[in-house]
Amino acid sequence: MMGSCWCKWKASNYRSSNTESELAKEEASKAKRKEELKKLPSNPKEVEDLRRCSATNPLIVFTFDELRKMTDNFRQDHMLGGGGFGSVYKGFLSDDLEERIPPVPVAVKVHDGDNSYQGHREWLAEVIFLGQLSHPNLVKLIGYCCEDEHRVLIYEYMARGSVENNLFSRVLLPLPWSTRMKIAFGAAKGLAFLHDAEKPVIYRDFKTSNILLDPDYNAKLSDFGLAKDGPVGDKSHVSTRIMGTYGYAAPEYIMTEKKKLLDIADPRLGDYPVKGFQKAAMLAYHCLNRNPKARPLMRDIVDSLEPLQVAPEVLSERTTLTLIADK
C-alpha cells in the first residue's frame, strides 16, 4: 500500500512540475514574440525607412478611413477572396482620394487583426519586395496602410482572378492550350526576373492560386509574404526552411494518378499540338528532378517555353489531338 501511494504521489508531482515547465516556456515564448513585434515598424515613416527604393519607387500611404471609402466599408459583396492572411476586397481608387492617378479598380488585401509577428513580417515582406520590384509579370503594389493595428496592401486589380480559379471553376470556360502556354510563359518570366535580379529574390510560394491574370490572360506573380533575399556575390545558396501551407497538397496531385502521358491531359482542353504537349510535359519532368543541381534555370525554362507559344488559329495547321470532356 505504501509503495503504491508513494508511486502515485511521485507521478502526480512529476506531472505538476512538467505542466509548470510547459507554462513557463509558453510565457517565455509570448514575451519573445512581443519583443520581436516591437522591432517591426509600427507607422509609415518606419516602413519607408526600411524600404530600399522608397525615393525612386514611391508607394501611396493610405489611411484606413480612405480604404473604407474605397471598398464601401468593406462590403461582403466586394470580397474577392480570402485565406490565412485575411480577406481581399475590390475597391475603387477615385480622384478625390488620390489626384496623382486616375480612378482605377484595385484589390485591397486586409491582414487579419491578430497582429501576430508572422503576419506582420509577411505584410512587411510584401511591402519591401513589391515596393522595389517592377516587372510586367509581377503584380503591381500601389500602396499600403500601416495605422494602429491595421496592416493593408493595395494592388492593381487583376480582372480574371487566379489561375487556380480558371482551371477548376465549373462556371468559367475551359482555358485553351494557347492560353495555358501563355500563362506558363508569363509566370516563368516573372520567376526568371526574380532569380536573375541584381539582388536575387527567392519567391518560395509558387502555386496556381498565387498567379493572377489580367483581362488579356497575362500572368503576374502575387503574394510575396514568404519571399526572401537570394544569394549574392560568391554565395551559391542561402539557408531556408520549408515554406508554404502546412498539410497542403496541390489539387492537381490529388485528382490524378500515374497514367500514360496523353491520358493525363485535361479532358476539357480541346485541340492541342501533341508535340507541344510532350515538350511541355518533359520540361515539367526536368523541373522535378530529385537532384536540385540538375534542374534547369528559370531563364532556360523561359527559352524552352517561348517556342510553345501558339496562336489559336495556327493550331488547325499542325498535328493536333482533340479531347472531348465527359458529359
C-alpha positions as YAML, in Angstrom:
chain: A
units: angstrom
residues:
- id: 1
  name: MET
  ca: [0.00, 0.00, 0.00]
- id: 2
  name: MET
  ca: [2.70, 2.42, 0.99]
- id: 3
  name: GLY
  ca: [4.60, 1.64, -2.19]
- id: 4
  name: SER
  ca: [1.56, 2.25, -4.35]
- id: 5
  name: CYS
  ca: [0.78, 5.55, -2.64]
- id: 6
  name: TRP
  ca: [4.37, 6.63, -2.95]
- id: 7
  name: CYS
  ca: [4.44, 5.93, -6.69]
- id: 8
  name: LYS
  ca: [1.15, 7.72, -7.25]
- id: 9
  name: TRP
  ca: [2.37, 10.77, -5.38]
- id: 10
  name: LYS
  ca: [5.60, 10.85, -7.36]
- id: 11
  name: ALA
  ca: [3.75, 10.63, -10.71]
- id: 12
  name: SER
  ca: [1.37, 13.42, -9.72]
- id: 13
  name: ASN
  ca: [4.26, 15.56, -8.58]
- id: 14
  name: TYR
  ca: [6.08, 14.94, -11.86]
- id: 15
  name: ARG
  ca: [3.04, 15.92, -13.93]
- id: 16
  name: SER
  ca: [2.68, 19.11, -11.92]
- id: 17
  name: SER
  ca: [6.32, 20.04, -12.47]
- id: 18
  name: ASN
  ca: [6.06, 19.22, -16.16]
- id: 19
  name: THR
  ca: [2.96, 21.41, -16.56]
- id: 20
  name: GLU
  ca: [4.67, 24.30, -14.80]
- id: 21
  name: SER
  ca: [7.67, 23.90, -17.10]
- id: 22
  name: GLU
  ca: [5.45, 23.98, -20.20]
- id: 23
  name: LEU
  ca: [3.64, 27.09, -18.92]
- id: 24
  name: ALA
  ca: [6.97, 28.79, -18.26]
- id: 25
  name: LYS
  ca: [8.12, 28.00, -21.81]
- id: 26
  name: GLU
  ca: [4.87, 29.33, -23.25]
- id: 27
  name: GLU
  ca: [5.16, 32.56, -21.26]
- id: 28
  name: ALA
  ca: [8.78, 32.97, -22.37]
- id: 29
  name: SER
  ca: [7.73, 32.40, -25.99]
- id: 30
  name: LYS
  ca: [4.97, 35.03, -25.71]
- id: 31
  name: ALA
  ca: [7.40, 37.52, -24.19]
- id: 32
  name: LYS
  ca: [9.88, 36.86, -27.00]
- id: 33
  name: ARG
  ca: [7.20, 37.42, -29.67]
- id: 34
  name: LYS
  ca: [6.20, 40.70, -28.01]
- id: 35
  name: GLU
  ca: [9.81, 41.87, -28.10]
- id: 36
  name: GLU
  ca: [10.12, 40.85, -31.75]
- id: 37
  name: LEU
  ca: [6.93, 42.75, -32.60]
- id: 38
  name: LYS
  ca: [8.38, 45.89, -31.04]
- id: 39
  name: LYS
  ca: [11.26, 45.74, -33.51]
- id: 40
  name: LEU
  ca: [8.90, 45.78, -36.51]
- id: 41
  name: PRO
  ca: [7.72, 49.13, -37.96]
- id: 42
  name: SER
  ca: [4.50, 50.50, -36.48]
- id: 43
  name: ASN
  ca: [3.97, 53.57, -38.69]
- id: 44
  name: PRO
  ca: [4.56, 54.65, -42.33]
- id: 45
  name: LYS
  ca: [7.77, 56.55, -41.53]
- id: 46
  name: GLU
  ca: [9.39, 53.45, -40.05]
- id: 47
  name: VAL
  ca: [8.20, 51.38, -43.04]
- id: 48
  name: GLU
  ca: [9.70, 53.86, -45.52]
- id: 49
  name: ASP
  ca: [12.99, 53.82, -43.60]
- id: 50
  name: LEU
  ca: [13.21, 50.07, -44.26]
- id: 51
  name: ARG
  ca: [12.38, 50.30, -47.96]
- id: 52
  name: ARG
  ca: [15.45, 50.33, -50.19]
- id: 53
  name: CYS
  ca: [13.90, 52.27, -53.08]
- id: 54
  name: SER
  ca: [11.36, 54.48, -51.31]
- id: 55
  name: ALA
  ca: [12.60, 57.57, -53.18]
- id: 56
  name: THR
  ca: [12.80, 56.09, -56.69]
- id: 57
  name: ASN
  ca: [9.75, 53.82, -56.39]
- id: 58
  name: PRO
  ca: [7.28, 55.59, -54.08]
- id: 59
  name: LEU
  ca: [4.18, 53.89, -52.72]
- id: 60
  name: ILE
  ca: [0.98, 55.65, -51.68]
- id: 61
  name: VAL
  ca: [0.33, 55.56, -47.94]
- id: 62
  name: PHE
  ca: [-3.42, 55.25, -47.31]
- id: 63
  name: THR
  ca: [-5.39, 55.89, -44.16]
- id: 64
  name: PHE
  ca: [-7.83, 53.24, -43.01]
- id: 65
  name: ASP
  ca: [-10.72, 55.67, -43.50]
- id: 66
  name: GLU
  ca: [-9.72, 56.05, -47.16]
- id: 67
  name: LEU
  ca: [-9.81, 52.28, -47.55]
- id: 68
  name: ARG
  ca: [-13.29, 52.18, -46.03]
- id: 69
  name: LYS
  ca: [-14.47, 54.65, -48.67]
- id: 70
  name: MET
  ca: [-12.77, 52.70, -51.47]
- id: 71
  name: THR
  ca: [-14.49, 49.43, -50.50]
- id: 72
  name: ASP
  ca: [-17.87, 50.80, -49.32]
- id: 73
  name: ASN
  ca: [-16.89, 49.93, -45.76]
- id: 74
  name: PHE
  ca: [-15.56, 46.51, -46.79]
- id: 75
  name: ARG
  ca: [-18.92, 45.27, -48.06]
- id: 76
  name: GLN
  ca: [-19.25, 41.49, -48.32]
- id: 77
  name: ASP
  ca: [-20.28, 41.64, -51.97]
- id: 78
  name: HIS
  ca: [-16.97, 43.41, -52.68]
- id: 79
  name: MET
  ca: [-14.95, 40.48, -51.32]
- id: 80
  name: LEU
  ca: [-12.75, 38.84, -53.94]
- id: 81
  name: GLY
  ca: [-11.38, 36.05, -51.76]
- id: 82
  name: GLY
  ca: [-9.60, 35.21, -48.55]
- id: 83
  name: GLY
  ca: [-7.11, 32.93, -46.84]
- id: 84
  name: GLY
  ca: [-4.94, 32.54, -43.77]
- id: 85
  name: PHE
  ca: [-3.79, 36.17, -44.07]
- id: 86
  name: GLY
  ca: [-7.29, 37.74, -44.06]
- id: 87
  name: SER
  ca: [-9.54, 38.96, -46.89]
- id: 88
  name: VAL
  ca: [-9.22, 40.71, -50.27]
- id: 89
  name: TYR
  ca: [-11.82, 43.28, -51.39]
- id: 90
  name: LYS
  ca: [-12.40, 45.07, -54.67]
- id: 91
  name: GLY
  ca: [-12.13, 48.80, -54.24]
- id: 92
  name: PHE
  ca: [-12.12, 51.87, -56.43]
- id: 93
  name: LEU
  ca: [-9.39, 54.46, -56.22]
- id: 94
  name: SER
  ca: [-11.17, 57.68, -57.17]
- id: 95
  name: ASP
  ca: [-9.56, 61.01, -57.95]
- id: 96
  name: ASP
  ca: [-10.90, 62.60, -54.78]
- id: 97
  name: LEU
  ca: [-8.72, 60.20, -52.79]
- id: 98
  name: GLU
  ca: [-5.59, 60.40, -54.89]
- id: 99
  name: GLU
  ca: [-5.09, 63.04, -57.58]
- id: 100
  name: ARG
  ca: [-1.86, 61.60, -58.95]
- id: 101
  name: ILE
  ca: [-3.51, 58.65, -60.70]
- id: 102
  name: PRO
  ca: [-6.87, 58.28, -62.50]
- id: 103
  name: PRO
  ca: [-9.75, 56.32, -60.95]
- id: 104
  name: VAL
  ca: [-8.99, 52.60, -61.19]
- id: 105
  name: PRO
  ca: [-10.29, 49.40, -59.63]
- id: 106
  name: VAL
  ca: [-7.90, 47.99, -57.04]
- id: 107
  name: ALA
  ca: [-7.56, 44.92, -54.82]
- id: 108
  name: VAL
  ca: [-7.42, 45.72, -51.10]
- id: 109
  name: LYS
  ca: [-5.77, 42.95, -49.07]
- id: 110
  name: VAL
  ca: [-6.62, 43.27, -45.37]
- id: 111
  name: HIS
  ca: [-4.49, 41.23, -43.00]
- id: 112
  name: ASP
  ca: [-6.43, 39.76, -40.10]
- id: 113
  name: GLY
  ca: [-6.49, 41.57, -36.79]
- id: 114
  name: ASP
  ca: [-4.36, 39.22, -34.69]
- id: 115
  name: ASN
  ca: [-1.32, 41.42, -35.47]
- id: 116
  name: SER
  ca: [0.92, 38.39, -34.96]
- id: 117
  name: TYR
  ca: [4.63, 38.58, -35.51]
- id: 118
  name: GLN
  ca: [4.50, 36.21, -38.50]
- id: 119
  name: GLY
  ca: [1.55, 38.06, -40.07]
- id: 120
  name: HIS
  ca: [3.29, 41.40, -39.62]
- id: 121
  name: ARG
  ca: [6.51, 40.05, -41.12]
- id: 122
  name: GLU
  ca: [4.72, 38.69, -44.19]
- id: 123
  name: TRP
  ca: [2.92, 42.02, -44.69]
- id: 124
  name: LEU
  ca: [6.23, 43.87, -44.42]
- id: 125
  name: ALA
  ca: [7.94, 41.46, -46.84]
- id: 126
  name: GLU
  ca: [5.31, 42.26, -49.48]
- id: 127
  name: VAL
  ca: [5.78, 46.00, -48.98]
- id: 128
  name: ILE
  ca: [9.56, 45.74, -49.23]
- id: 129
  name: PHE
  ca: [9.82, 43.32, -52.17]
- id: 130
  name: LEU
  ca: [6.92, 44.52, -54.34]
- id: 131
  name: GLY
  ca: [7.77, 48.10, -53.41]
- id: 132
  name: GLN
  ca: [11.20, 47.77, -55.02]
- id: 133
  name: LEU
  ca: [10.49, 45.35, -57.89]
- id: 134
  name: SER
  ca: [8.80, 46.25, -61.16]
- id: 135
  name: HIS
  ca: [8.14, 43.79, -64.00]
- id: 136
  name: PRO
  ca: [5.22, 43.07, -66.36]
- id: 137
  name: ASN
  ca: [4.82, 39.62, -64.77]
- id: 138
  name: LEU
  ca: [4.72, 40.78, -61.15]
- id: 139
  name: VAL
  ca: [1.53, 42.22, -59.68]
- id: 140
  name: LYS
  ca: [1.90, 45.96, -59.05]
- id: 141
  name: LEU
  ca: [1.73, 47.19, -55.46]
- id: 142
  name: ILE
  ca: [0.09, 50.63, -55.41]
- id: 143
  name: GLY
  ca: [0.31, 51.39, -51.71]
- id: 144
  name: TYR
  ca: [-0.29, 50.26, -48.16]
- id: 145
  name: CYS
  ca: [-1.83, 51.17, -44.82]
- id: 146
  name: CYS
  ca: [0.07, 50.93, -41.54]
- id: 147
  name: GLU
  ca: [-2.21, 52.52, -38.98]
- id: 148
  name: ASP
  ca: [-2.74, 51.32, -35.40]
- id: 149
  name: GLU
  ca: [-3.36, 47.55, -35.68]
- id: 150
  name: HIS
  ca: [-4.33, 47.74, -39.38]
- id: 151
  name: ARG
  ca: [-1.98, 46.23, -41.97]
- id: 152
  name: VAL
  ca: [-3.36, 46.53, -45.52]
- id: 153
  name: LEU
  ca: [-1.92, 46.25, -49.05]
- id: 154
  name: ILE
  ca: [-3.41, 47.85, -52.17]
- id: 155
  name: TYR
  ca: [-2.65, 46.16, -55.52]
- id: 156
  name: GLU
  ca: [-3.64, 46.61, -59.12]
- id: 157
  name: TYR
  ca: [-6.89, 44.77, -59.79]
- id: 158
  name: MET
  ca: [-6.50, 41.52, -61.76]
- id: 159
  name: ALA
  ca: [-9.81, 41.05, -63.53]
- id: 160
  name: ARG
  ca: [-9.60, 37.32, -64.29]
- id: 161
  name: GLY
  ca: [-8.55, 36.19, -60.83]
- id: 162
  name: SER
  ca: [-6.16, 33.34, -60.15]
- id: 163
  name: VAL
  ca: [-5.02, 30.53, -62.42]
- id: 164
  name: GLU
  ca: [-6.42, 28.10, -59.86]
- id: 165
  name: ASN
  ca: [-9.93, 29.53, -60.23]
- id: 166
  name: ASN
  ca: [-9.70, 29.44, -64.02]
- id: 167
  name: LEU
  ca: [-8.51, 25.82, -64.09]
- id: 168
  name: PHE
  ca: [-11.03, 24.36, -61.65]
- id: 169
  name: SER
  ca: [-14.08, 26.60, -62.00]
- id: 170
  name: ARG
  ca: [-17.28, 24.93, -63.18]
- id: 171
  name: VAL
  ca: [-18.62, 28.28, -64.36]
- id: 172
  name: LEU
  ca: [-15.76, 29.70, -66.43]
- id: 173
  name: LEU
  ca: [-14.97, 28.38, -69.90]
- id: 174
  name: PRO
  ca: [-12.01, 25.95, -70.06]
- id: 175
  name: LEU
  ca: [-8.68, 27.57, -70.90]
- id: 176
  name: PRO
  ca: [-7.45, 26.56, -74.38]
- id: 177
  name: TRP
  ca: [-3.92, 25.28, -74.97]
- id: 178
  name: SER
  ca: [-2.61, 28.59, -76.33]
- id: 179
  name: THR
  ca: [-3.81, 30.48, -73.24]
- id: 180
  name: ARG
  ca: [-2.30, 27.93, -70.87]
- id: 181
  name: MET
  ca: [1.06, 28.20, -72.59]
- id: 182
  name: LYS
  ca: [0.83, 32.00, -72.47]
- id: 183
  name: ILE
  ca: [0.20, 31.82, -68.72]
- id: 184
  name: ALA
  ca: [3.09, 29.38, -68.16]
- id: 185
  name: PHE
  ca: [5.39, 31.61, -70.22]
- id: 186
  name: GLY
  ca: [4.43, 34.73, -68.25]
- id: 187
  name: ALA
  ca: [4.80, 33.06, -64.86]
- id: 188
  name: ALA
  ca: [8.22, 31.70, -65.87]
- id: 189
  name: LYS
  ca: [9.34, 35.17, -66.97]
- id: 190
  name: GLY
  ca: [8.28, 36.56, -63.60]
- id: 191
  name: LEU
  ca: [10.32, 33.94, -61.73]
- id: 192
  name: ALA
  ca: [13.31, 34.37, -64.05]
- id: 193
  name: PHE
  ca: [13.27, 38.11, -63.34]
- id: 194
  name: LEU
  ca: [13.36, 37.44, -59.58]
- id: 195
  name: HIS
  ca: [16.18, 34.90, -59.86]
- id: 196
  name: ASP
  ca: [18.33, 36.99, -62.21]
- id: 197
  name: ALA
  ca: [17.82, 40.36, -60.48]
- id: 198
  name: GLU
  ca: [20.85, 42.30, -59.22]
- id: 199
  name: LYS
  ca: [19.70, 41.24, -55.76]
- id: 200
  name: PRO
  ca: [18.02, 37.86, -56.40]
- id: 201
  name: VAL
  ca: [14.75, 37.00, -54.71]
- id: 202
  name: ILE
  ca: [13.57, 33.53, -53.67]
- id: 203
  name: TYR
  ca: [9.79, 33.52, -54.11]
- id: 204
  name: ARG
  ca: [9.00, 30.39, -52.01]
- id: 205
  name: ASP
  ca: [5.24, 30.35, -52.65]
- id: 206
  name: PHE
  ca: [4.77, 29.41, -56.30]
- id: 207
  name: LYS
  ca: [1.32, 27.86, -56.86]
- id: 208
  name: THR
  ca: [-1.68, 28.41, -59.13]
- id: 209
  name: SER
  ca: [-3.58, 30.43, -56.51]
- id: 210
  name: ASN
  ca: [-0.74, 32.99, -56.43]
- id: 211
  name: ILE
  ca: [-0.61, 33.51, -60.21]
- id: 212
  name: LEU
  ca: [-3.13, 36.20, -61.17]
- id: 213
  name: LEU
  ca: [-4.46, 37.06, -64.63]
- id: 214
  name: ASP
  ca: [-5.31, 40.39, -66.22]
- id: 215
  name: PRO
  ca: [-8.09, 40.77, -68.86]
- id: 216
  name: ASP
  ca: [-5.72, 39.52, -71.60]
- id: 217
  name: TYR
  ca: [-4.57, 36.48, -69.57]
- id: 218
  name: ASN
  ca: [-1.17, 37.96, -68.85]
- id: 219
  name: ALA
  ca: [0.18, 36.15, -65.78]
- id: 220
  name: LYS
  ca: [1.51, 38.04, -62.77]
- id: 221
  name: LEU
  ca: [3.02, 36.62, -59.59]
- id: 222
  name: SER
  ca: [1.42, 37.82, -56.35]
- id: 223
  name: ASP
  ca: [1.74, 37.26, -52.59]
- id: 224
  name: PHE
  ca: [5.37, 37.91, -51.63]
- id: 225
  name: GLY
  ca: [4.83, 37.31, -47.91]
- id: 226
  name: LEU
  ca: [7.25, 34.37, -47.87]
- id: 227
  name: ALA
  ca: [9.83, 35.89, -50.25]
- id: 228
  name: LYS
  ca: [13.44, 36.03, -49.17]
- id: 229
  name: ASP
  ca: [16.66, 37.60, -50.45]
- id: 230
  name: GLY
  ca: [18.63, 35.17, -52.60]
- id: 231
  name: PRO
  ca: [22.39, 34.55, -52.68]
- id: 232
  name: VAL
  ca: [24.65, 37.36, -53.91]
- id: 233
  name: GLY
  ca: [28.31, 37.58, -54.85]
- id: 234
  name: ASP
  ca: [30.25, 34.34, -54.42]
- id: 235
  name: LYS
  ca: [27.46, 32.63, -52.49]
- id: 236
  name: SER
  ca: [25.72, 29.81, -54.33]
- id: 237
  name: HIS
  ca: [22.81, 29.31, -51.93]
- id: 238
  name: VAL
  ca: [21.10, 30.58, -48.79]
- id: 239
  name: SER
  ca: [19.70, 28.55, -45.94]
- id: 240
  name: THR
  ca: [15.93, 28.40, -45.78]
- id: 241
  name: ARG
  ca: [13.30, 26.19, -44.23]
- id: 242
  name: ILE
  ca: [10.35, 24.56, -45.99]
- id: 243
  name: MET
  ca: [7.66, 27.17, -46.54]
- id: 244
  name: GLY
  ca: [4.04, 27.19, -47.64]
- id: 245
  name: THR
  ca: [0.74, 25.99, -46.26]
- id: 246
  name: TYR
  ca: [1.12, 23.11, -43.79]
- id: 247
  name: GLY
  ca: [-0.64, 19.96, -44.97]
- id: 248
  name: TYR
  ca: [-1.24, 21.48, -48.41]
- id: 249
  name: ALA
  ca: [-1.35, 19.19, -51.43]
- id: 250
  name: ALA
  ca: [-1.96, 20.58, -54.89]
- id: 251
  name: PRO
  ca: [-5.43, 19.66, -56.22]
- id: 252
  name: GLU
  ca: [-3.78, 18.50, -59.45]
- id: 253
  name: TYR
  ca: [-1.79, 15.94, -57.45]
- id: 254
  name: ILE
  ca: [-4.78, 14.60, -55.51]
- id: 255
  name: MET
  ca: [-7.06, 14.41, -58.56]
- id: 256
  name: THR
  ca: [-4.65, 12.44, -60.76]
- id: 257
  name: GLU
  ca: [-2.70, 9.19, -60.68]
- id: 258
  name: LYS
  ca: [0.03, 7.51, -62.69]
- id: 259
  name: LYS
  ca: [-1.08, 7.28, -66.32]
- id: 260
  name: LYS
  ca: [0.28, 7.47, -69.85]
- id: 261
  name: LEU
  ca: [1.23, 10.99, -70.83]
- id: 262
  name: LEU
  ca: [-1.66, 11.77, -73.18]
- id: 263
  name: ASP
  ca: [-4.13, 10.31, -70.68]
- id: 264
  name: ILE
  ca: [-3.34, 12.95, -68.06]
- id: 265
  name: ALA
  ca: [-4.30, 15.89, -70.29]
- id: 266
  name: ASP
  ca: [-7.26, 17.94, -69.10]
- id: 267
  name: PRO
  ca: [-10.31, 16.39, -70.82]
- id: 268
  name: ARG
  ca: [-11.71, 19.90, -71.37]
- id: 269
  name: LEU
  ca: [-8.62, 21.06, -73.23]
- id: 270
  name: GLY
  ca: [-9.96, 20.70, -76.78]
- id: 271
  name: ASP
  ca: [-7.47, 20.90, -79.67]
- id: 272
  name: TYR
  ca: [-3.77, 21.00, -78.79]
- id: 273
  name: PRO
  ca: [-0.46, 20.18, -80.56]
- id: 274
  name: VAL
  ca: [0.74, 16.74, -79.47]
- id: 275
  name: LYS
  ca: [4.45, 17.58, -79.86]
- id: 276
  name: GLY
  ca: [4.00, 20.80, -77.91]
- id: 277
  name: PHE
  ca: [2.23, 18.90, -75.14]
- id: 278
  name: GLN
  ca: [5.05, 16.35, -74.99]
- id: 279
  name: LYS
  ca: [7.69, 19.09, -74.82]
- id: 280
  name: ALA
  ca: [5.83, 20.91, -72.03]
- id: 281
  name: ALA
  ca: [5.49, 17.65, -70.07]
- id: 282
  name: MET
  ca: [9.19, 16.86, -70.48]
- id: 283
  name: LEU
  ca: [10.06, 20.36, -69.29]
- id: 284
  name: ALA
  ca: [7.94, 19.85, -66.16]
- id: 285
  name: TYR
  ca: [9.64, 16.48, -65.63]
- id: 286
  name: HIS
  ca: [13.10, 18.08, -65.65]
- id: 287
  name: CYS
  ca: [11.94, 20.74, -63.18]
- id: 288
  name: LEU
  ca: [11.01, 17.96, -60.74]
- id: 289
  name: ASN
  ca: [14.41, 16.27, -60.83]
- id: 290
  name: ARG
  ca: [15.32, 14.90, -57.40]
- id: 291
  name: ASN
  ca: [18.76, 16.47, -57.76]
- id: 292
  name: PRO
  ca: [18.30, 20.27, -57.45]
- id: 293
  name: LYS
  ca: [21.51, 20.97, -59.37]
- id: 294
  name: ALA
  ca: [20.16, 19.03, -62.35]
- id: 295
  name: ARG
  ca: [17.04, 21.19, -62.65]
- id: 296
  name: PRO
  ca: [17.03, 23.84, -65.41]
- id: 297
  name: LEU
  ca: [17.43, 27.52, -64.54]
- id: 298
  name: MET
  ca: [14.34, 29.70, -64.90]
- id: 299
  name: ARG
  ca: [15.92, 31.61, -67.79]
- id: 300
  name: ASP
  ca: [16.27, 28.25, -69.58]
- id: 301
  name: ILE
  ca: [12.62, 27.47, -68.83]
- id: 302
  name: VAL
  ca: [11.62, 30.76, -70.46]
- id: 303
  name: ASP
  ca: [13.69, 29.93, -73.55]
- id: 304
  name: SER
  ca: [12.07, 26.48, -73.76]
- id: 305
  name: LEU
  ca: [8.53, 27.78, -73.35]
- id: 306
  name: GLU
  ca: [8.84, 30.51, -75.97]
- id: 307
  name: PRO
  ca: [8.60, 28.14, -78.99]
- id: 308
  name: LEU
  ca: [5.45, 26.63, -77.44]
- id: 309
  name: GLN
  ca: [3.56, 29.92, -77.76]
- id: 310
  name: VAL
  ca: [1.00, 29.05, -80.43]
- id: 311
  name: ALA
  ca: [-1.70, 31.36, -81.75]
- id: 312
  name: PRO
  ca: [-5.13, 29.65, -81.69]
- id: 313
  name: GLU
  ca: [-5.56, 29.95, -85.45]
- id: 314
  name: VAL
  ca: [-2.26, 28.12, -86.02]
- id: 315
  name: LEU
  ca: [-3.41, 25.01, -84.18]
- id: 316
  name: SER
  ca: [-5.51, 23.81, -87.08]
- id: 317
  name: GLU
  ca: [-2.42, 23.81, -89.30]
- id: 318
  name: ARG
  ca: [-0.46, 21.46, -87.00]
- id: 319
  name: THR
  ca: [-0.83, 17.91, -85.80]
- id: 320
  name: THR
  ca: [-3.43, 18.15, -83.05]
- id: 321
  name: LEU
  ca: [-5.34, 15.90, -80.73]
- id: 322
  name: THR
  ca: [-8.90, 16.72, -79.72]
- id: 323
  name: LEU
  ca: [-10.13, 15.81, -76.26]
- id: 324
  name: ILE
  ca: [-13.83, 15.82, -75.52]
- id: 325
  name: ALA
  ca: [-14.89, 16.14, -71.90]
- id: 326
  name: ASP
  ca: [-17.28, 13.59, -70.46]
- id: 327
  name: LYS
  ca: [-20.80, 14.97, -70.25]
...
